[in-house]
């Protein structure tokens, strides 16, 4: 339990990976995933965040959401750095299939091929997807 | 982690059957965490038709029989009107920290949902 940890945080640090595969709006998965990422960071875990499939759209610059009556939460990705969440990855194939490059994204990411991503995933201890 | 409600999606059925099978095989289930629409698994006001399985009751029975810790995410729950007064027996509402903690403590963390 968190209360049992001292000020130095938990003794165990695991490699957590969050795999975002869904578009930012249309379903609630992306928004609630982001809330989950922020909590793991608060627990001082080794957090990796991956964007693939339609999940790469979560990072698209210039989101204008008034028309769908939703809050634009993409600026929050820029705040991740402040939580020491700096390991952000996007899948190369997913970006290319959607005509996107790193210049279209609100935060810097490391672009990995699906093969490289597979290798990174195999090193994780906890993987959460949505 | 259960990410879907009990009627729209098979995820909570799969999670329930997996949990039950794991317990029967002698494994320890540290916690079941309900997130997204999965929080609807805890709604005791749910009344499925008589010939349908009742997952809310099944989870409660599992919690009672095996002392499984069923945790509903507070932020996801409040959005969806799931509060203490409508919580089925065996469920408790707590924070996302409980999900991260179970990931740290358990050997495996498994996600049920899309």
PDB file of N, CA, C and O in Angstrom, chain A residues 29-67:
ATOM      1  N   UNK A  29     -11.118   5.612 -23.936  1.00  0.00           N
ATOM      2  CA  UNK A  29      -9.911   4.856 -23.578  1.00  0.00           C
ATOM      3  C   UNK A  29      -8.665   5.737 -23.468  1.00  0.00           C
ATOM      4  O   UNK A  29      -7.885   5.600 -22.529  1.00  0.00           O
ATOM      5  N   UNK A  30      -8.460   6.616 -24.423  1.00  0.00           N
ATOM      6  CA  UNK A  30      -7.233   7.408 -24.440  1.00  0.00           C
ATOM      7  C   UNK A  30      -7.137   8.318 -23.223  1.00  0.00           C
ATOM      8  O   UNK A  30      -6.092   8.399 -22.574  1.00  0.00           O
ATOM      9  N   UNK A  31      -8.235   8.977 -22.905  1.00  0.00           N
ATOM     10  CA  UNK A  31      -8.238   9.909 -21.769  1.00  0.00           C
ATOM     11  C   UNK A  31      -7.957   9.185 -20.454  1.00  0.00           C
ATOM     12  O   UNK A  31      -7.123   9.612 -19.652  1.00  0.00           O
ATOM     13  N   UNK A  32      -8.643   8.059 -20.255  1.00  0.00           N
ATOM     14  CA  UNK A  32      -8.456   7.367 -18.977  1.00  0.00           C
ATOM     15  C   UNK A  32      -7.091   6.664 -18.923  1.00  0.00           C
ATOM     16  O   UNK A  32      -6.542   6.454 -17.852  1.00  0.00           O
ATOM     17  N   UNK A  33      -6.539   6.338 -20.066  1.00  0.00           N
ATOM     18  CA  UNK A  33      -5.178   5.786 -20.107  1.00  0.00           C
ATOM     19  C   UNK A  33      -4.186   6.828 -19.628  1.00  0.00           C
ATOM     20  O   UNK A  33      -3.266   6.529 -18.868  1.00  0.00           O
ATOM     21  N   UNK A  34      -4.378   8.048 -20.058  1.00  0.00           N
ATOM     22  CA  UNK A  34      -3.472   9.131 -19.665  1.00  0.00           C
ATOM     23  C   UNK A  34      -3.509   9.320 -18.144  1.00  0.00           C
ATOM     24  O   UNK A  34      -2.480   9.559 -17.509  1.00  0.00           O
ATOM     25  N   UNK A  35      -4.694   9.211 -17.559  1.00  0.00           N
ATOM     26  CA  UNK A  35      -4.808   9.323 -16.098  1.00  0.00           C
ATOM     27  C   UNK A  35      -3.992   8.228 -15.416  1.00  0.00           C
ATOM     28  O   UNK A  35      -3.349   8.437 -14.388  1.00  0.00           O
ATOM     29  N   UNK A  36      -3.994   7.047 -16.040  1.00  0.00           N
ATOM     30  CA  UNK A  36      -3.264   5.908 -15.491  1.00  0.00           C
ATOM     31  C   UNK A  36      -1.753   6.113 -15.600  1.00  0.00           C
ATOM     32  O   UNK A  36      -1.008   5.737 -14.700  1.00  0.00           O
ATOM     33  N   UNK A  37      -1.318   6.715 -16.679  1.00  0.00           N
ATOM     34  CA  UNK A  37       0.108   6.995 -16.866  1.00  0.00           C
ATOM     35  C   UNK A  37       0.596   7.938 -15.769  1.00  0.00           C
ATOM     36  O   UNK A  37       1.659   7.734 -15.168  1.00  0.00           O
ATOM     37  N   UNK A  38      -0.197   8.961 -15.473  1.00  0.00           N
ATOM     38  CA  UNK A  38       0.201   9.958 -14.476  1.00  0.00           C
ATOM     39  C   UNK A  38       0.335   9.320 -13.100  1.00  0.00           C
ATOM     40  O   UNK A  38       1.216   9.674 -12.316  1.00  0.00           O
ATOM     41  N   UNK A  39      -0.527   8.349 -12.794  1.00  0.00           N
ATOM     42  CA  UNK A  39      -0.454   7.692 -11.486  1.00  0.00           C
ATOM     43  C   UNK A  39       0.813   6.843 -11.367  1.00  0.00           C
ATOM     44  O   UNK A  39       1.508   6.871 -10.353  1.00  0.00           O
ATOM     45  N   UNK A  40       1.144   6.098 -12.419  1.00  0.00           N
ATOM     46  CA  UNK A  40       2.355   5.259 -12.366  1.00  0.00           C
ATOM     47  C   UNK A  40       3.580   6.136 -12.161  1.00  0.00           C
ATOM     48  O   UNK A  40       4.509   5.777 -11.444  1.00  0.00           O
ATOM     49  N   UNK A  41       3.557   7.311 -12.782  1.00  0.00           N
ATOM     50  CA  UNK A  41       4.676   8.230 -12.628  1.00  0.00           C
ATOM     51  C   UNK A  41       4.778   8.681 -11.177  1.00  0.00           C
ATOM     52  O   UNK A  41       5.871   8.768 -10.617  1.00  0.00           O
ATOM     53  N   UNK A  42       3.612   8.924 -10.555  1.00  0.00           N
ATOM     54  CA  UNK A  42       3.606   9.341  -9.150  1.00  0.00           C
ATOM     55  C   UNK A  42       4.178   8.239  -8.261  1.00  0.00           C
ATOM     56  O   UNK A  42       4.710   8.510  -7.190  1.00  0.00           O
ATOM     57  N   UNK A  43       4.080   6.998  -8.707  1.00  0.00           N
ATOM     58  CA  UNK A  43       4.630   5.870  -7.956  1.00  0.00           C
ATOM     59  C   UNK A  43       6.096   5.611  -8.307  1.00  0.00           C
ATOM     60  O   UNK A  43       6.673   4.617  -7.912  1.00  0.00           O
ATOM     61  N   UNK A  44       6.666   6.516  -9.064  1.00  0.00           N
ATOM     62  CA  UNK A  44       8.081   6.472  -9.410  1.00  0.00           C
ATOM     63  C   UNK A  44       8.486   5.154 -10.066  1.00  0.00           C
ATOM     64  O   UNK A  44       9.521   4.577  -9.768  1.00  0.00           O
ATOM     65  N   UNK A  45       7.641   4.682 -10.970  1.00  0.00           N
ATOM     66  CA  UNK A  45       7.970   3.495 -11.736  1.00  0.00           C
ATOM     67  C   UNK A  45       8.666   3.902 -13.042  1.00  0.00           C
ATOM     68  O   UNK A  45       8.644   5.074 -13.424  1.00  0.00           O
ATOM     69  N   UNK A  46       9.292   2.926 -13.690  1.00  0.00           N
ATOM     70  CA  UNK A  46       9.983   3.182 -14.949  1.00  0.00           C
ATOM     71  C   UNK A  46       8.949   3.113 -16.081  1.00  0.00           C
ATOM     72  O   UNK A  46       8.647   2.039 -16.590  1.00  0.00           O
ATOM     73  N   UNK A  47       8.401   4.281 -16.427  1.00  0.00           N
ATOM     74  CA  UNK A  47       7.241   4.325 -17.315  1.00  0.00           C
ATOM     75  C   UNK A  47       7.639   4.495 -18.783  1.00  0.00           C
ATOM     76  O   UNK A  47       8.447   5.360 -19.128  1.00  0.00           O
ATOM     77  N   UNK A  48       7.064   3.656 -19.635  1.00  0.00           N
ATOM     78  CA  UNK A  48       7.225   3.752 -21.088  1.00  0.00           C
ATOM     79  C   UNK A  48       5.836   3.936 -21.684  1.00  0.00           C
ATOM     80  O   UNK A  48       4.914   3.202 -21.315  1.00  0.00           O
ATOM     81  N   UNK A  49       5.686   4.887 -22.583  1.00  0.00           N
ATOM     82  CA  UNK A  49       4.385   5.105 -23.200  1.00  0.00           C
ATOM     83  C   UNK A  49       4.517   4.952 -24.712  1.00  0.00           C
ATOM     84  O   UNK A  49       5.339   5.626 -25.339  1.00  0.00           O
ATOM     85  N   UNK A  50       3.710   4.056 -25.255  1.00  0.00           N
ATOM     86  CA  UNK A  50       3.778   3.754 -26.686  1.00  0.00           C
ATOM     87  C   UNK A  50       2.502   4.237 -27.377  1.00  0.00           C
ATOM     88  O   UNK A  50       1.398   4.091 -26.830  1.00  0.00           O
ATOM     89  N   UNK A  51       2.668   4.790 -28.569  1.00  0.00           N
ATOM     90  CA  UNK A  51       1.521   5.186 -29.386  1.00  0.00           C
ATOM     91  C   UNK A  51       1.590   4.396 -30.682  1.00  0.00           C
ATOM     92  O   UNK A  51       2.592   4.461 -31.401  1.00  0.00           O
ATOM     93  N   UNK A  52       0.558   3.647 -30.957  1.00  0.00           N
ATOM     94  CA  UNK A  52       0.543   2.882 -32.210  1.00  0.00           C
ATOM     95  C   UNK A  52      -0.892   2.774 -32.717  1.00  0.00           C
ATOM     96  O   UNK A  52      -1.832   3.154 -32.016  1.00  0.00           O
ATOM     97  N   UNK A  53      -1.050   2.242 -33.935  1.00  0.00           N
ATOM     98  CA  UNK A  53      -2.357   2.219 -34.586  1.00  0.00           C
ATOM     99  C   UNK A  53      -2.971   3.626 -34.514  1.00  0.00           C
ATOM    100  O   UNK A  53      -2.242   4.604 -34.570  1.00  0.00           O
ATOM    101  N   UNK A  54      -4.283   3.739 -34.320  1.00  0.00           N
ATOM    102  CA  UNK A  54      -4.894   5.076 -34.252  1.00  0.00           C
ATOM    103  C   UNK A  54      -4.443   5.862 -33.011  1.00  0.00           C
ATOM    104  O   UNK A  54      -4.712   7.060 -32.904  1.00  0.00           O
ATOM    105  N   UNK A  55      -3.776   5.198 -32.087  1.00  0.00           N
ATOM    106  CA  UNK A  55      -3.251   5.885 -30.899  1.00  0.00           C
ATOM    107  C   UNK A  55      -2.294   7.005 -31.239  1.00  0.00           C
ATOM    108  O   UNK A  55      -2.138   7.950 -30.461  1.00  0.00           O
ATOM    109  N   UNK A  56      -1.638   6.950 -32.417  1.00  0.00           N
ATOM    110  CA  UNK A  56      -0.714   8.040 -32.791  1.00  0.00           C
ATOM    111  C   UNK A  56      -1.467   9.369 -32.953  1.00  0.00           C
ATOM    112  O   UNK A  56      -0.893  10.436 -32.768  1.00  0.00           O
ATOM    113  N   UNK A  57      -2.762   9.289 -33.266  1.00  0.00           N
ATOM    114  CA  UNK A  57      -3.555  10.529 -33.399  1.00  0.00           C
ATOM    115  C   UNK A  57      -3.672  11.278 -32.072  1.00  0.00           C
ATOM    116  O   UNK A  57      -3.956  12.463 -32.039  1.00  0.00           O
ATOM    117  N   UNK A  58      -3.469  10.589 -30.940  1.00  0.00           N
ATOM    118  CA  UNK A  58      -3.546  11.270 -29.636  1.00  0.00           C
ATOM    119  C   UNK A  58      -2.534  12.400 -29.545  1.00  0.00           C
ATOM    120  O   UNK A  58      -2.732  13.373 -28.823  1.00  0.00           O
ATOM    121  N   UNK A  59      -1.413  12.255 -30.285  1.00  0.00           N
ATOM    122  CA  UNK A  59      -0.333  13.236 -30.203  1.00  0.00           C
ATOM    123  C   UNK A  59      -0.381  14.281 -31.311  1.00  0.00           C
ATOM    124  O   UNK A  59       0.467  15.160 -31.377  1.00  0.00           O
ATOM    125  N   UNK A  60      -1.367  14.199 -32.180  1.00  0.00           N
ATOM    126  CA  UNK A  60      -1.446  15.107 -33.328  1.00  0.00           C
ATOM    127  C   UNK A  60      -1.584  16.549 -32.850  1.00  0.00           C
ATOM    128  O   UNK A  60      -2.391  16.847 -31.966  1.00  0.00           O
ATOM    129  N   UNK A  61      -0.764  17.412 -33.451  1.00  0.00           N
ATOM    130  CA  UNK A  61      -0.870  18.852 -33.159  1.00  0.00           C
ATOM    131  C   UNK A  61      -2.198  19.405 -33.671  1.00  0.00           C
ATOM    132  O   UNK A  61      -2.765  18.867 -34.622  1.00  0.00           O
ATOM    133  N   UNK A  62      -2.618  20.503 -33.084  1.00  0.00           N
ATOM    134  CA  UNK A  62      -3.743  21.267 -33.627  1.00  0.00           C
ATOM    135  C   UNK A  62      -5.102  20.607 -33.456  1.00  0.00           C
ATOM    136  O   UNK A  62      -5.983  20.780 -34.305  1.00  0.00           O
ATOM    137  N   UNK A  63      -5.282  19.865 -32.387  1.00  0.00           N
ATOM    138  CA  UNK A  63      -6.592  19.237 -32.160  1.00  0.00           C
ATOM    139  C   UNK A  63      -7.622  20.307 -31.802  1.00  0.00           C
ATOM    140  O   UNK A  63      -7.398  21.137 -30.925  1.00  0.00           O
ATOM    141  N   UNK A  64      -8.743  20.266 -32.481  1.00  0.00           N
ATOM    142  CA  UNK A  64      -9.807  21.258 -32.270  1.00  0.00           C
ATOM    143  C   UNK A  64     -11.069  20.472 -31.919  1.00  0.00           C
ATOM    144  O   UNK A  64     -11.679  19.843 -32.786  1.00  0.00           O
ATOM    145  N   UNK A  65     -11.413  20.463 -30.638  1.00  0.00           N
ATOM    146  CA  UNK A  65     -12.415  19.495 -30.173  1.00  0.00           C
ATOM    147  C   UNK A  65     -13.762  20.123 -29.802  1.00  0.00           C
ATOM    148  O   UNK A  65     -14.665  19.422 -29.377  1.00  0.00           O
ATOM    149  N   UNK A  66     -13.865  21.441 -29.952  1.00  0.00           N
ATOM    150  CA  UNK A  66     -15.121  22.101 -29.552  1.00  0.00           C
ATOM    151  C   UNK A  66     -16.322  21.480 -30.252  1.00  0.00           C
ATOM    152  O   UNK A  66     -17.382  21.291 -29.653  1.00  0.00           O
ATOM    153  N   UNK A  67     -16.148  21.164 -31.528  1.00  0.00           N
ATOM    154  CA  UNK A  67     -17.247  20.631 -32.321  1.00  0.00           C
ATOM    155  C   UNK A  67     -17.794  19.310 -31.811  1.00  0.00           C
ATOM    156  O   UNK A  67     -18.957  18.982 -32.052  1.00  0.00           O
TER     157      UNK A  67
END
